[in-house]
PDB file of C-alpha atoms in Angstrom:
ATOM      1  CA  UNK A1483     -74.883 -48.123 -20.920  1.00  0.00           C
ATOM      2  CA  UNK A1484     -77.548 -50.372 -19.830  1.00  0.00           C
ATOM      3  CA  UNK A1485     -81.088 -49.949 -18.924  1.00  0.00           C
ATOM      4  CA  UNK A1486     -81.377 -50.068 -14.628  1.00  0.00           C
ATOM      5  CA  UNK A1487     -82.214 -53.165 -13.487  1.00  0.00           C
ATOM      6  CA  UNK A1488     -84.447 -54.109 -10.225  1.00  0.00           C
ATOM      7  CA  UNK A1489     -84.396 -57.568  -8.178  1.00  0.00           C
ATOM      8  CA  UNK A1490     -87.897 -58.801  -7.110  1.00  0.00           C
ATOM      9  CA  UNK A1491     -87.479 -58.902  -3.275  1.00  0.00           C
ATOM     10  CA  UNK A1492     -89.377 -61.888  -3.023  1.00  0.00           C
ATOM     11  CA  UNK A1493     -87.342 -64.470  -4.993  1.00  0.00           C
ATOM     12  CA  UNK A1494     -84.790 -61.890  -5.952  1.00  0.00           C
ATOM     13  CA  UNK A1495     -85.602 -62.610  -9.947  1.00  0.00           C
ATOM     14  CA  UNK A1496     -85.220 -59.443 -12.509  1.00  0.00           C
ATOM     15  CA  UNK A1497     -87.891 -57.382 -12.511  1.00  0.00           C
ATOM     16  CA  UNK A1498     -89.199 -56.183 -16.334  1.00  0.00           C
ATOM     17  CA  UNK A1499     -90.599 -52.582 -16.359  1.00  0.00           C
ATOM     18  CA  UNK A1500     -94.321 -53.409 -17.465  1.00  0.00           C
ATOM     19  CA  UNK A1501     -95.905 -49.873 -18.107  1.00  0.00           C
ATOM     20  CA  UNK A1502     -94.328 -46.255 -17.066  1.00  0.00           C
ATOM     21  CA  UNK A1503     -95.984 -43.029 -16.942  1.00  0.00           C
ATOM     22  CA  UNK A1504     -93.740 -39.700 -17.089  1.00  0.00           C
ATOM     23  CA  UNK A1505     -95.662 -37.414 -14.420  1.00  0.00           C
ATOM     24  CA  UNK A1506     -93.158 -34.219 -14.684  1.00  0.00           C
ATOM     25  CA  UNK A1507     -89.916 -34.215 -16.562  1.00  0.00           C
ATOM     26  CA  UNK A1508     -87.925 -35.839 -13.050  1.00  0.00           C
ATOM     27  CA  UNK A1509     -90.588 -37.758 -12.392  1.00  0.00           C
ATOM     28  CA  UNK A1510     -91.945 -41.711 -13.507  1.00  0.00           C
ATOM     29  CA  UNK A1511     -94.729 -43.872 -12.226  1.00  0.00           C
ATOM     30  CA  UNK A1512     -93.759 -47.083 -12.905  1.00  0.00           C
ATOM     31  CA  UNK A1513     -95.106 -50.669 -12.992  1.00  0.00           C
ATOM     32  CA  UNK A1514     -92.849 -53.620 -12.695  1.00  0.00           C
ATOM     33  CA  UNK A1515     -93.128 -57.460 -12.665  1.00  0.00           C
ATOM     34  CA  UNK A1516     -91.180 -60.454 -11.882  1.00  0.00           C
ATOM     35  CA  UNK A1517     -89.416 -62.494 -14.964  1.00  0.00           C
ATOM     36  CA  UNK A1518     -89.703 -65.901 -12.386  1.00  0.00           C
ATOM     37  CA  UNK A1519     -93.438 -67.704 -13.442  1.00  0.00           C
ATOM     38  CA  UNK A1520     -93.864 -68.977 -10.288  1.00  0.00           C
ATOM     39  CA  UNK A1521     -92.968 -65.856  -8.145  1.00  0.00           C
ATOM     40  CA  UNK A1522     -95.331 -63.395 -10.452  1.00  0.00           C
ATOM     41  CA  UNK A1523     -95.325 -60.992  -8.095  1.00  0.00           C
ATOM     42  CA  UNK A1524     -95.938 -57.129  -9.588  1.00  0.00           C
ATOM     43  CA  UNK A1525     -95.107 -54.011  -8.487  1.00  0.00           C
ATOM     44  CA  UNK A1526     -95.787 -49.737  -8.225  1.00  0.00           C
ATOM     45  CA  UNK A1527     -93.161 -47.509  -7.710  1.00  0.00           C
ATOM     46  CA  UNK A1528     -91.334 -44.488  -8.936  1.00  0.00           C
ATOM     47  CA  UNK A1529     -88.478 -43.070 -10.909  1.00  0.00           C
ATOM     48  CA  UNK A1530     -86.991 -39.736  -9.473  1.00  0.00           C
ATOM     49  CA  UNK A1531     -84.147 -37.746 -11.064  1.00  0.00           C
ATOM     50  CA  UNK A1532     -82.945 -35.381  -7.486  1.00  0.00           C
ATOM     51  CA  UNK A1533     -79.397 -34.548  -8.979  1.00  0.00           C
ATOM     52  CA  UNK A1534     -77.274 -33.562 -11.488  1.00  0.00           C
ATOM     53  CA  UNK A1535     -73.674 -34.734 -11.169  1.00  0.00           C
ATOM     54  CA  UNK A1536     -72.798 -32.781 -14.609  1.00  0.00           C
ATOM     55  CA  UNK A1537     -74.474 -29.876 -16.316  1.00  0.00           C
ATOM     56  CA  UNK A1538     -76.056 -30.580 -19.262  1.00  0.00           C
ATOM     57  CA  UNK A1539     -74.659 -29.057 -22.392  1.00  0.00           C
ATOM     58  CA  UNK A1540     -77.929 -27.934 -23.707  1.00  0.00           C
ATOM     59  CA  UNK A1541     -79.688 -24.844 -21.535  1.00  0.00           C
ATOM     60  CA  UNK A1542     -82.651 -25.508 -20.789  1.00  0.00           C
ATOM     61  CA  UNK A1543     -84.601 -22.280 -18.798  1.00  0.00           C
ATOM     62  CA  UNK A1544     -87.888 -24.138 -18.032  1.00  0.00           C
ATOM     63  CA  UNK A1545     -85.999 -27.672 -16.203  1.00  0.00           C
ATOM     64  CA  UNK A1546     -83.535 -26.704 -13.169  1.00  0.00           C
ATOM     65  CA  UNK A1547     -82.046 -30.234 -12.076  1.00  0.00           C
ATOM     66  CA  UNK A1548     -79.999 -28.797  -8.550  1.00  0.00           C
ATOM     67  CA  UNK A1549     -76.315 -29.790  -8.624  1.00  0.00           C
ATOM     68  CA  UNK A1550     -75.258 -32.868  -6.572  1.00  0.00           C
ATOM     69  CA  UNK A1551     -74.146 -31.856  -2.976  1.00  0.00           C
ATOM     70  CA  UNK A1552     -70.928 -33.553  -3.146  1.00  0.00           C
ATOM     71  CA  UNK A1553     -70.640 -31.829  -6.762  1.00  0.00           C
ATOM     72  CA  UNK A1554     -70.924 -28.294  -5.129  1.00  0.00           C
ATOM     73  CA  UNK A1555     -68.870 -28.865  -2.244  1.00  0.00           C
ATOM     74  CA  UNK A1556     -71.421 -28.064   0.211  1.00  0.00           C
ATOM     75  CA  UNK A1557     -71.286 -31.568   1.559  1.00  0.00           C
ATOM     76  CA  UNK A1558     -67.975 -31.722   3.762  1.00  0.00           C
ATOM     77  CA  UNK A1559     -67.393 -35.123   5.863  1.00  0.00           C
ATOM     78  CA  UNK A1560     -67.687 -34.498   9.771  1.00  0.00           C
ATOM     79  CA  UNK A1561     -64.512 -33.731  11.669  1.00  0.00           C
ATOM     80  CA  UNK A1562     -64.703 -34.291  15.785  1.00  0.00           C
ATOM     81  CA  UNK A1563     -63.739 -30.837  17.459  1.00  0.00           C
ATOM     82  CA  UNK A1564     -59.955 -30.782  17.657  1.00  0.00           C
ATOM     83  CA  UNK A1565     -59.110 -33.457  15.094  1.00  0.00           C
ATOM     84  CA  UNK A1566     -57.768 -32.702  11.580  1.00  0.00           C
ATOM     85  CA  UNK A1567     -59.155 -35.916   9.822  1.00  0.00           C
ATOM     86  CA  UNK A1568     -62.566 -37.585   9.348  1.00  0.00           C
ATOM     87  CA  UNK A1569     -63.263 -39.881  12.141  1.00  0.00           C
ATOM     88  CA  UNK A1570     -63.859 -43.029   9.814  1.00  0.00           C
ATOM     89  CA  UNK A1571     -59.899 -43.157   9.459  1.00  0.00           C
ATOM     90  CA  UNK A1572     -60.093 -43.994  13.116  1.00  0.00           C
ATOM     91  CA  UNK A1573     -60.699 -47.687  12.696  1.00  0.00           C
ATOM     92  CA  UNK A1574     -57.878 -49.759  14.934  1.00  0.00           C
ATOM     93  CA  UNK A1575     -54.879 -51.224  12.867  1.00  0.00           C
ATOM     94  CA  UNK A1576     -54.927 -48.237  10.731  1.00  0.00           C
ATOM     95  CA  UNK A1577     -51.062 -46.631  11.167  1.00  0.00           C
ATOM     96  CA  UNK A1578     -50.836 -42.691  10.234  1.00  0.00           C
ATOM     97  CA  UNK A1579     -47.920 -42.106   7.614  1.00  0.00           C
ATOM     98  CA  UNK A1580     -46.065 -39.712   8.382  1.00  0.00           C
TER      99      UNK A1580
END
């Protein structure tokens, strides 16, 4: 798998991760500039970890990632009163099967 990659929203050129800082274990500061010479534009920002979408196999007591809404099921899609399907399916030209 590769490494994430960033466009420089000037001139939309990759962005190379200059310096990074780990803060917390979730948690980078990070420092990015652009590839394109003549843009050379540089950048702050930060790297946050908010989810787990699978359980790690090794415990870990002291780091607690929380479990992905949609993961846990606590994240349902919103039915209008008296309907029995998302409203998105809604869109005109869409035929029901039966």
């Amino acid at each position: 798998m590769g490494a994430m990659a960033m466009k420089c929203p000037c001139c939309r050129e990759k962005l190379r991760n200059r310096t990074t800082k780990e803060e917390v274990p979730c948690f980078k500061n990070i420092w990015l500039e652009c590839t394109n010479f003549e843009c050379g534009a540089t950048f702050a920002g930060h790297q946050v970890i908010v989810h787990q979408l699978r359980p790690s196999g090794l415990a870990n007591p002291f780091m607690q990632v929380p479990m992905a809404p949609t993961v846990t099921g606590k994240l349902k899609p919103k039915i209008p009163q008296g309907t029995t399907k998302p409203a998105l399916l809604d869109k005109p030209g869409l035929e029901q099967r039966p």
